[in-house]
């Protein structure tokens, strides 16, 4: 628990199991990309201004969760080493850890003055022990605020799922609870292209990028996080201003460019001639034989955009947004498969993968979540346990982010082009970023500012 956890008081723990037993001996094989995410964890917190269940009669809540878990055998399983020594999931119905807590302030007060340390207490995480036989890879926490608000935290090892998978797991729970059809049922496949090609083709440029990441050591500066919420009207106005240069610019292109330029100014004392940022996208729909949206696992592609220092520090925002847009649009299936091939090639003679390294870092990294938005609605804010009771805010953190920092461009509770940007930086840099005139001119609402 964090240093300021006195406002979040755990009062009970239980284990939720699936309503139907799994076939004996079933295992879930992790892909090369799953194995590579081993240094990270994922943390989501869904905030509701009223009790989303209507009451805290735990039995119907537990029933809907158990019914949901019956569709997700790997979620209730336990990590184990396979024959070659690689991680896999033993689907043994061991269950998911569920915790309940009380928060001694209202939800409005919490969002105004809580920080990153406290927010992690809404989804308390336990690192994987050396022997994970009894360790739950997924955790859920239900925290009640004074006055009726509720936060539901869910987290997991990044080896088991990416952010899209975790969002869809939570959304499936809400759909089962409302006795609705699951919009995106989970798909588990160990025969997919994500295990690499029979005749691998390596991209020299991509291989150099990943090799550099794998041997880099990130600074150990204390990291901090702040959430910026930008309104629909502001983003619409900004996009119209850069329309001449980049007519197809998305809110992600705009905000990735904005925060890259402002953060680069904070780091410009490094006297570098070029500036680089890694961009993380979901590739479920980028393959010719696209993965189902409900594919459960990791379907993330990291790539690097490098520009001249002067273009980043002093360049026009429209040009930067155009560069980001062109980079993302240029990512094709061959590049993605080359990435999978590279991770597959890291197997030793006996078939064991090389140890994972930090994927979110050490360079500045930006996550694009535009794919979870369809028109004016997002999958995240469609997670409703009762009709028309949407979350008022959803927070997300990636565990073990070090180095230059992380920018997450997420959907927002306001519909349309509104976006939420969660920024994690070295603490001294984040203080300066929160005072940046270019960002403040867009009148963002800032939430949950503080150390991790």
GROMACS .gro file of C-alpha atoms in nm, residues 108 221 226 243 266 323:
model
    6
  108UNK     CA    1  -1.520   1.474  -0.589
  221UNK     CA    2   1.434   0.925  -1.107
  226UNK     CA    3  -0.103   1.392  -1.378
  243UNK     CA    4  -0.664   2.120  -4.080
  266UNK     CA    5   1.187   2.043  -2.064
  323UNK     CA    6   0.444   1.375  -3.873
   0.00000   0.00000   0.00000
